[in-house]
Coordinates of C-alpha atoms in Angstrom, one line a residue:
Chain U
M1088 CA 117.2 15.3 47.8
T1089 CA 115.1 18.5 47.9
D1090 CA 112.0 16.4 47.1
A1091 CA 112.6 13.9 49.9
R1092 CA 110.2 13.9 52.8
A1093 CA 111.6 14.7 56.2
T1094 CA 110.9 12.3 59.1
P1095 CA 109.8 13.7 62.5
L1096 CA 113.5 13.2 63.6
A1097 CA 115.0 15.4 60.9
E1098 CA 116.3 17.9 63.5
F1099 CA 117.7 15.1 65.6
H1100 CA 119.7 13.8 62.6
L1101 CA 121.1 17.2 61.9
R1102 CA 122.1 17.8 65.5
H1103 CA 124.0 14.5 65.6
G1104 CA 125.9 15.2 62.4
A1105 CA 124.2 12.7 60.1
R1106 CA 125.1 12.3 56.5
M1107 CA 121.7 12.2 54.8
T1108 CA 120.6 10.2 51.8
P1109 CA 117.4 9.8 49.8
F1110 CA 115.7 6.5 50.4
A1111 CA 112.3 5.6 49.1
G1112 CA 111.3 9.2 48.9
W1113 CA 112.5 10.1 52.4
A1114 CA 115.6 11.9 53.6
L1115 CA 117.3 9.5 56.0
P1116 CA 120.6 9.3 57.8
L1117 CA 123.1 7.1 55.9
N1118 CA 125.5 7.3 58.8
Y1119 CA 126.7 9.6 61.6
P1120 CA 130.2 10.7 62.2
P1121 CA 131.5 7.4 63.6
G1122 CA 130.7 5.7 60.3
V1123 CA 128.9 2.6 59.1
K1124 CA 131.3 0.1 60.6
A1125 CA 131.5 1.6 64.0
E1126 CA 127.7 2.0 64.1
H1127 CA 127.3 -1.7 63.1
E1128 CA 129.7 -2.9 65.7
H1129 CA 128.1 -0.7 68.4
T1130 CA 124.7 -2.2 67.6
R1131 CA 126.1 -5.7 68.1
E1132 CA 127.7 -4.8 71.4
A1133 CA 125.5 -2.2 73.0
V1134 CA 122.5 -0.3 71.7
S1135 CA 121.8 1.9 68.6
L1136 CA 118.9 4.2 67.9
F1137 CA 117.5 4.0 64.3
D1138 CA 114.9 6.3 62.8
V1139 CA 112.5 4.0 60.9
S1140 CA 109.7 6.5 60.7
H1141 CA 109.7 6.2 56.9
M1142 CA 108.1 2.7 57.2
G1143 CA 104.4 2.6 56.4
Q1144 CA 102.2 2.0 59.4
V1145 CA 98.6 1.0 58.6
A1146 CA 95.8 0.0 60.9
L1147 CA 93.2 -2.5 59.6
R1148 CA 90.0 -1.7 61.5
P1149 CA 87.2 -4.3 61.3
G1150 CA 83.6 -3.0 61.1
S1151 CA 82.7 -5.4 63.9
G1152 CA 85.4 -4.2 66.2
D1153 CA 86.7 -7.8 66.5
P1154 CA 90.3 -8.0 65.1
A1155 CA 89.6 -11.7 64.3
D1156 CA 87.4 -10.4 61.4
A1157 CA 90.3 -8.3 60.1
A1158 CA 92.7 -11.2 60.5
R1159 CA 90.3 -13.5 58.6
A1160 CA 90.1 -10.9 55.8
L1161 CA 93.9 -10.4 55.7
E1162 CA 94.6 -14.1 55.5
A1163 CA 93.1 -14.0 52.0
L1164 CA 96.1 -11.9 51.0
V1165 CA 99.0 -13.4 52.9
P1166 CA 100.2 -17.0 53.6
G1167 CA 100.9 -16.3 57.3
D1168 CA 98.7 -17.5 60.1
I1169 CA 97.1 -14.2 61.2
L1170 CA 94.0 -15.5 62.8
G1171 CA 96.2 -17.5 65.2
L1172 CA 97.8 -14.4 66.6
A1173 CA 97.0 -13.7 70.2
E1174 CA 96.4 -10.1 71.3
G1175 CA 99.7 -8.3 71.4
A1176 CA 101.5 -10.9 69.2
M1177 CA 103.2 -10.0 65.9
R1178 CA 104.2 -12.0 62.9
Y1179 CA 106.2 -11.6 59.7
T1180 CA 104.4 -12.4 56.5
Q1181 CA 104.2 -11.4 52.8
L1182 CA 101.5 -9.9 50.6
T1183 CA 101.6 -12.2 47.6
T1184 CA 100.7 -11.8 44.0
D1185 CA 98.3 -14.0 42.1
S1186 CA 101.3 -15.8 40.6
G1187 CA 103.0 -16.3 44.0
G1188 CA 105.5 -13.5 43.9
I1189 CA 105.9 -11.0 46.8
I1190 CA 104.3 -7.6 46.7
D1191 CA 105.8 -6.7 50.0
D1192 CA 107.0 -8.3 53.3
L1193 CA 105.5 -6.9 56.4
M1194 CA 104.9 -7.2 60.2
V1195 CA 101.3 -7.8 61.4
T1196 CA 100.4 -7.2 65.1
R1197 CA 97.1 -8.1 66.6
R1198 CA 95.9 -5.3 68.9
D1199 CA 92.8 -5.2 71.0
D1200 CA 90.6 -3.7 68.2
D1201 CA 92.6 -3.8 65.0
L1202 CA 95.6 -5.2 63.2
L1203 CA 98.7 -3.0 62.8
L1204 CA 100.7 -3.5 59.7
V1205 CA 104.3 -2.2 59.2
L1206 CA 105.2 -1.9 55.5
N1207 CA 108.3 -1.1 53.5
A1208 CA 108.4 2.6 52.7
A1209 CA 109.0 2.1 49.0
R1210 CA 106.0 -0.3 48.8
A1211 CA 103.5 1.4 51.2
A1212 CA 101.5 3.1 48.4
A1213 CA 101.3 -0.1 46.3
D1214 CA 100.4 -2.2 49.4
I1215 CA 97.6 0.2 50.4
A1216 CA 96.2 0.2 46.9
H1217 CA 96.3 -3.6 46.9
L1218 CA 94.6 -3.8 50.3
Q1219 CA 91.9 -1.3 49.2
D1220 CA 91.3 -3.4 46.1
R1221 CA 91.2 -6.8 47.8
L1222 CA 89.9 -6.4 51.3
P1223 CA 86.2 -6.4 52.0
G1224 CA 84.5 -3.1 52.5
D1225 CA 83.9 -3.5 56.2
V1226 CA 87.6 -3.5 56.9
T1227 CA 88.8 0.1 57.1
I1228 CA 92.4 0.7 55.9
E1229 CA 93.8 3.5 58.0
P1230 CA 97.4 4.7 57.3
L1231 CA 98.7 6.2 60.6
E1232 CA 99.3 10.0 60.2
N1233 CA 101.9 12.0 62.0
A1234 CA 103.5 8.8 63.3
A1235 CA 107.1 8.2 64.1
L1236 CA 108.9 4.9 64.6
I1237 CA 112.1 4.6 66.5
A1238 CA 114.1 1.3 66.8
L1239 CA 116.4 0.6 69.7
Q1240 CA 118.5 -2.4 68.7
G1241 CA 121.3 -4.3 70.4
P1242 CA 122.0 -6.5 73.4
Q1243 CA 121.6 -3.6 75.9
S1244 CA 118.4 -2.2 74.5
A1245 CA 116.2 -3.6 77.3
E1246 CA 118.5 -2.0 79.9
A1247 CA 118.4 1.3 78.0
L1248 CA 114.6 1.3 77.6
A1249 CA 113.6 0.2 81.0
P1250 CA 114.5 3.4 82.9
L1251 CA 112.2 5.4 80.7
I1252 CA 109.5 2.8 80.1
H1253 CA 109.0 0.6 83.1
D1254 CA 108.0 -2.9 82.4
S1255 CA 109.0 -2.7 78.8
H1256 CA 111.5 -5.5 79.4
R1257 CA 108.6 -7.9 80.1
L1258 CA 107.8 -8.0 76.4
S1259 CA 109.2 -11.1 74.8
F1260 CA 110.4 -11.4 71.1
M1261 CA 107.6 -10.5 68.7
Q1262 CA 105.2 -9.2 71.4
A1263 CA 103.9 -5.7 71.6
H1264 CA 102.0 -3.6 74.0
R1265 CA 100.8 -0.1 74.7
F1266 CA 102.9 1.9 77.2
D1267 CA 102.8 5.5 78.5
W1268 CA 105.6 8.0 78.6
A1269 CA 104.9 11.1 80.5
G1270 CA 101.2 10.8 79.7
D1271 CA 101.8 10.1 76.0
P1272 CA 101.0 6.7 74.5
L1273 CA 103.7 4.6 73.0
W1274 CA 103.2 1.4 71.0
I1275 CA 106.2 -0.8 71.7
S1276 CA 107.1 -4.2 70.2
R1277 CA 110.1 -6.3 70.9
S1278 CA 111.3 -6.7 67.4
G1279 CA 113.6 -5.3 64.8
Y1280 CA 115.7 -6.0 61.7
T1281 CA 119.2 -6.3 62.9
G1282 CA 119.3 -9.9 64.3
E1283 CA 119.8 -8.4 67.8
D1284 CA 117.4 -8.0 70.7
G1285 CA 115.6 -4.7 70.4
F1286 CA 112.4 -2.7 70.4
E1287 CA 110.4 -0.7 67.9
I1288 CA 108.6 2.2 69.4
G1289 CA 105.7 3.8 67.6
L1290 CA 104.7 7.3 68.8
A1291 CA 103.2 10.6 67.8
A1292 CA 105.5 12.7 65.5
D1293 CA 105.5 15.7 67.8
I1294 CA 107.1 13.8 70.8
A1295 CA 109.6 11.8 68.7
E1296 CA 112.5 14.3 69.1
E1297 CA 112.0 14.5 72.8
L1298 CA 112.0 10.7 73.3
A1299 CA 115.0 10.2 71.0
E1300 CA 117.0 12.7 73.0
A1301 CA 115.9 11.1 76.2
F1302 CA 117.3 7.8 74.9
M1303 CA 120.6 9.6 73.9
E1304 CA 121.2 10.7 77.5
D1305 CA 122.1 7.0 78.2
D1306 CA 125.8 6.7 77.2
R1307 CA 125.2 3.2 75.8
V1308 CA 122.8 4.6 73.2
R1309 CA 124.2 6.0 69.9
P1310 CA 122.4 6.8 66.7
A1311 CA 122.9 4.5 63.6
G1312 CA 121.9 5.1 60.0
L1313 CA 120.8 3.1 57.0
G1314 CA 124.3 1.9 56.1
A1315 CA 124.6 0.0 59.4
R1316 CA 121.0 -1.2 59.2
D1317 CA 121.8 -2.7 55.8
S1318 CA 125.0 -4.5 56.9
L1319 CA 123.3 -5.7 60.1
R1320 CA 120.2 -7.1 58.3
L1321 CA 122.5 -8.8 55.8
E1322 CA 124.5 -10.5 58.5
A1323 CA 121.2 -11.5 60.1
G1324 CA 120.1 -13.1 56.8
L1325 CA 117.1 -10.8 56.5
C1326 CA 115.7 -9.8 53.1
L1327 CA 115.6 -6.3 51.7
Y1328 CA 112.5 -5.9 49.5
G1329 CA 113.5 -4.9 45.9
Q1330 CA 116.8 -6.7 46.2
D1331 CA 116.3 -10.1 47.8
I1332 CA 112.6 -10.4 47.2
D1333 CA 110.2 -8.9 44.7
E1334 CA 107.1 -9.8 42.6
T1335 CA 109.1 -12.6 40.8
T1336 CA 110.3 -14.4 43.9
S1337 CA 108.0 -16.6 45.9
P1338 CA 108.2 -16.9 49.7
V1339 CA 109.4 -20.5 49.3
E1340 CA 112.2 -19.6 46.8
A1341 CA 113.1 -16.8 49.2
A1342 CA 113.6 -19.3 52.1
L1343 CA 110.7 -17.7 53.9
A1344 CA 108.7 -20.9 54.2
W1345 CA 109.1 -20.8 57.9
S1346 CA 106.7 -17.8 57.9
I1347 CA 103.9 -19.9 56.3
G1348 CA 101.9 -21.1 59.3
R1349 CA 100.8 -24.7 59.7
A1350 CA 97.2 -23.7 59.5
R1351 CA 97.7 -22.3 56.0
R1352 CA 99.5 -25.5 54.7
P1353 CA 97.9 -28.6 53.2
G1354 CA 95.9 -30.3 56.0
G1355 CA 95.8 -27.1 58.0
A1356 CA 92.6 -25.6 59.3
R1357 CA 92.7 -22.8 56.7
A1358 CA 94.9 -24.3 54.1
G1359 CA 95.7 -22.1 51.0
G1360 CA 93.3 -19.4 50.1
F1361 CA 95.9 -16.7 49.6
P1362 CA 97.1 -15.3 46.2
G1363 CA 99.5 -17.6 44.4
A1364 CA 98.7 -20.5 46.8
D1365 CA 99.0 -23.0 43.9
R1366 CA 102.6 -22.2 43.2
I1367 CA 103.6 -21.6 46.8
L1368 CA 102.1 -24.8 48.1
R1369 CA 103.5 -26.8 45.2
E1370 CA 107.0 -25.4 45.9
L1371 CA 106.5 -26.3 49.6
A1372 CA 105.8 -29.9 48.6
D1373 CA 108.2 -30.4 45.7
G1374 CA 110.9 -27.8 46.5
P1375 CA 111.5 -24.7 44.5
A1376 CA 113.6 -24.6 41.4
R1377 CA 115.9 -21.9 42.9
R1378 CA 116.5 -20.9 46.4
R1379 CA 117.8 -17.9 48.4
V1380 CA 121.0 -18.9 50.2
G1381 CA 123.8 -17.4 52.3
L1382 CA 127.0 -16.9 50.4
R1383 CA 130.5 -16.5 51.7
P1384 CA 133.0 -15.2 49.1
Q1385 CA 136.3 -17.0 49.8
G1386 CA 138.5 -14.1 48.9
A1387 CA 138.7 -10.8 50.7
A1388 CA 136.8 -8.8 48.0
P1389 CA 133.2 -8.0 48.8
M1390 CA 130.7 -9.3 46.2
R1391 CA 127.7 -7.0 45.9
A1392 CA 124.2 -7.3 44.3
G1393 CA 124.4 -8.2 40.7
V1394 CA 127.4 -10.5 40.8
M1395 CA 126.6 -13.6 38.7
L1396 CA 127.2 -17.1 40.1
F1397 CA 128.5 -20.0 38.1
E1398 CA 128.8 -23.7 38.9
T1399 CA 132.4 -24.0 37.7
P1400 CA 135.1 -21.5 36.9
D1401 CA 134.4 -21.9 33.2
A1402 CA 130.7 -22.6 33.0
A1403 CA 129.0 -20.7 30.2
E1404 CA 125.6 -20.2 31.9
P1405 CA 125.1 -18.8 35.4
I1406 CA 123.3 -20.8 38.1
G1407 CA 122.5 -17.8 40.2
R1408 CA 123.0 -14.2 41.2
I1409 CA 123.9 -12.3 44.3
T1410 CA 121.0 -10.0 45.5
S1411 CA 122.7 -8.4 48.5
G1412 CA 126.3 -8.4 49.4
G1413 CA 129.1 -6.4 51.0
Y1414 CA 131.4 -6.4 53.9
G1415 CA 130.1 -7.9 57.2
P1416 CA 131.8 -6.0 60.0
S1417 CA 130.9 -8.6 62.6
V1418 CA 132.0 -11.5 60.3
G1419 CA 135.1 -9.6 59.4
G1420 CA 134.9 -10.3 55.7
P1421 CA 132.6 -10.4 52.7
V1422 CA 129.1 -11.8 53.1
A1423 CA 126.3 -12.0 50.6
M1424 CA 123.0 -13.7 49.8
G1425 CA 121.4 -14.6 46.5
Y1426 CA 119.5 -17.1 44.5
V1427 CA 121.0 -20.3 43.1
E1428 CA 119.4 -23.2 41.3
A1429 CA 118.2 -25.9 43.8
R1430 CA 121.1 -28.3 43.0
A1431 CA 123.6 -25.8 44.3
A1432 CA 121.7 -24.6 47.3
R1433 CA 123.0 -27.1 49.8
P1434 CA 125.4 -25.5 52.4
G1435 CA 129.0 -26.4 51.7
T1436 CA 128.5 -26.2 47.9
T1437 CA 131.2 -24.1 46.2
V1438 CA 130.0 -21.8 43.4
H1439 CA 132.0 -19.1 41.6
G1440 CA 131.2 -15.4 41.5
E1441 CA 132.3 -13.3 38.6
L1442 CA 134.0 -10.2 39.9
R1443 CA 135.8 -7.8 37.5
G1444 CA 136.1 -10.5 34.9
R1445 CA 137.5 -13.1 37.2
R1446 CA 135.7 -16.0 38.8
E1447 CA 136.3 -16.4 42.5
P1448 CA 135.0 -19.2 44.8
V1449 CA 132.0 -18.6 47.0
E1450 CA 130.7 -21.0 49.5
V1451 CA 127.0 -21.6 50.0
V1452 CA 126.4 -21.3 53.8
K1453 CA 123.5 -21.4 56.3
L1454 CA 121.9 -18.1 57.3
P1455 CA 122.2 -16.1 59.4
F1456 CA 125.9 -15.2 59.4
V1457 CA 125.8 -14.2 63.1
P1458 CA 123.9 -15.8 66.0
Q1459 CA 120.5 -14.3 66.6
G1460 CA 120.2 -12.3 69.8
Y1461 CA 116.4 -12.5 70.2
V1462 CA 115.0 -12.7 73.7
R1463 CA 112.2 -15.2 73.6
Chain B
M852 CA 152.1 17.9 46.6
K853 CA 149.7 17.9 43.6
F854 CA 146.0 16.7 43.4
T855 CA 143.8 15.2 40.7
E856 CA 140.2 15.9 40.1
D857 CA 139.6 12.3 41.2
H858 CA 140.9 13.1 44.7
E859 CA 144.3 11.5 44.4
W860 CA 147.3 13.1 45.9
L861 CA 150.6 13.0 44.0
D862 CA 153.9 13.4 45.7
A863 CA 156.8 13.7 43.2
D864 CA 160.5 13.0 43.7
G865 CA 162.2 13.4 40.3
D866 CA 160.3 11.0 38.0
I867 CA 159.0 8.9 40.9
V868 CA 155.5 9.8 41.9
T869 CA 153.8 8.4 45.0
V870 CA 150.0 8.2 44.8
G871 CA 147.3 8.1 47.5
I872 CA 143.8 9.4 48.1
T873 CA 142.9 12.6 49.9
E874 CA 141.3 12.9 53.3
Y875 CA 138.1 14.2 51.5
A876 CA 138.0 11.0 49.4
A877 CA 138.6 8.7 52.3
K878 CA 135.8 10.4 54.2
E879 CA 133.4 10.1 51.2
L880 CA 134.2 6.4 50.8
G881 CA 133.7 5.6 54.4
D882 CA 135.4 2.6 56.1
V883 CA 137.7 1.0 53.5
V884 CA 137.5 -2.8 53.8
F885 CA 139.3 -4.1 50.7
V886 CA 142.2 -2.9 48.5
E887 CA 143.6 -4.6 45.4
L888 CA 146.9 -3.2 44.1
P889 CA 148.5 -3.6 40.6
E890 CA 151.6 -5.7 40.0
E891 CA 154.9 -4.0 40.3
G892 CA 156.4 -3.6 36.8
T893 CA 153.0 -2.9 35.2
M894 CA 153.1 -0.3 32.5
V895 CA 150.1 2.0 32.8
T896 CA 148.4 4.7 30.8
K897 CA 146.7 7.7 32.3
G898 CA 143.1 6.7 33.2
D899 CA 143.7 3.0 33.5
E900 CA 141.8 1.7 36.6
I901 CA 144.6 0.1 38.5
V902 CA 143.5 0.0 42.1
V903 CA 140.3 -1.5 43.4
I904 CA 139.1 0.1 46.6
E905 CA 136.0 -1.1 48.4
S906 CA 134.4 0.5 51.4
V907 CA 131.4 -0.7 53.5
K908 CA 129.3 1.5 51.2
A909 CA 130.6 0.9 47.6
A910 CA 133.3 -0.2 45.3
S911 CA 135.5 2.3 43.4
D912 CA 138.7 2.6 41.5
I913 CA 141.9 4.6 41.5
S914 CA 143.1 5.3 38.1
A915 CA 146.7 5.9 36.9
P916 CA 147.1 9.7 37.0
M917 CA 149.9 9.7 34.3
D918 CA 151.6 7.3 31.9
G919 CA 154.4 5.3 33.3
E920 CA 155.4 2.1 35.2
I921 CA 154.3 0.9 38.6
V922 CA 157.6 0.5 40.5
E923 CA 156.3 -0.2 44.1
V924 CA 153.0 -0.9 45.8
N925 CA 152.1 -0.5 49.5
A926 CA 152.0 -4.1 50.5
D927 CA 150.5 -3.2 54.0
L928 CA 147.2 -2.0 52.5
P929 CA 145.6 -5.3 51.4
D930 CA 146.0 -6.6 55.0
K931 CA 145.1 -3.4 56.7
P932 CA 142.8 -1.4 54.4
A933 CA 141.6 0.7 57.4
L934 CA 145.0 2.5 57.2
V935 CA 143.4 4.5 54.4
N936 CA 140.9 6.0 56.8
D937 CA 143.3 6.3 59.7
D938 CA 145.8 8.5 57.8
P939 CA 145.0 9.0 54.1
L940 CA 148.2 11.1 53.5
A941 CA 150.4 8.3 54.9
A942 CA 148.6 5.4 53.3
W943 CA 150.1 5.6 49.8
F944 CA 148.9 3.0 47.2
F945 CA 151.7 2.8 44.7
R946 CA 154.8 4.5 43.3
M947 CA 155.2 5.0 39.6
R948 CA 158.0 6.1 37.3
V949 CA 156.4 8.6 35.1
D950 CA 157.3 9.0 31.4
D951 CA 157.1 12.8 31.5
P952 CA 157.4 14.5 34.9
A953 CA 156.5 17.8 33.3
V954 CA 152.9 16.7 33.2
L955 CA 152.8 17.1 36.9
D956 CA 152.5 20.9 36.4
D957 CA 149.0 20.3 35.0
F958 CA 147.6 19.1 38.3
M959 CA 146.0 21.2 41.0
D960 CA 148.0 22.6 43.9
E961 CA 146.7 22.5 47.4
D962 CA 144.8 25.7 47.1
A963 CA 143.2 24.8 43.8
Y964 CA 142.2 21.4 45.3
Q965 CA 140.6 22.9 48.3
A966 CA 138.6 25.2 46.0
H967 CA 137.7 22.1 43.9
I968 CA 136.1 20.3 46.9
A969 CA 134.6 23.3 48.6

């Protein structure tokens, strides 16, 4: 823990009684005194404040000053439609390997003169090296320094944000804009990783404490840690890099084909042209050999990452594996996701998870486990 | 009351010992969401993992603190695992008839346990 980097909200976490944990080289709150379950439930009912300052934030600055040039360059590295982003629009995509695996998943926002990328903390260094290696020299890769990122998540987040940041409620899902708070610039997007409505607020490190405490003056707002973030994103069917996706899983296998824009597909204006396009477009056409699915263990025991899945109670060879799993507080029981061979990927299929030497039935279900609360 | 290094509390009445987990352990685990208990009548050896306890954060076990026989389990816990967090000293897991009650003297008393977790 001593080697872990502190975020700009370190004092905030201490003051609010956080139990800290190392995560991707950072010291982050695992939970606060109410605990993971209460924080999870509060996020689904009201609004929670998450410190996501550990995430990598990188600006891609085109030499021309026209973000379309950066978008065109980035499209050579991702299957998403980046050129099609309007100013202030953001999109989820993946940096892919030459063999069609996933280097990282990320958010890309088109701003007036650059693209803003938000990367996983554990992958930021690898991503930046990859961008430096593959992007043309006239696109400058600029990691944001001294930057904090605060997420407000939950159905009441618009009401909690509006008194401090007028007009923020006008943003719709996956839109972003610059706002001012007492003369300081904030970059706010209507986005998040909990399945709820919410906002992510990028700001200078030195005002992060002050803004976080200003949010906390609203009784509806409570802090939440990584534990709740994990159970919330799992119920929302969202991938955690390193568990549910990695350099061996393709976006199609990972059930992320929805993020591959029409323009990048066969017949589209800019079809293919990203690393691993051969495999990814072939899987789009023919279906992948395995697929990420939602899994609902039928017993009461949680099944966590690593549990092997079998087609029958006595099959010798597994047909899949759980990659994320645990207790879903809003579902009120165990939830999981993982990969199964295509023939077992249809919702309603029963597979069998091996837990402590016993095989227990698990139902393949549609994701997400909870309805999305996004405001479009 | 006696305590093990694995944060179990042991409450003895003759050769019948009631076993639960300490407040410290309950706090460390976080919200308990699943408990699986042994069958009554099971003969156990010290160190056998006989209870599965899962919290929102992780899975762990409770092992038999001594040799003996499980004579009763707390049937409320599988349906209401949150009882473990609500009142860890009341939420007992199982009662066992121990082969040798004298072994109890080897466990920590309250003061020693408090020093152990400090």
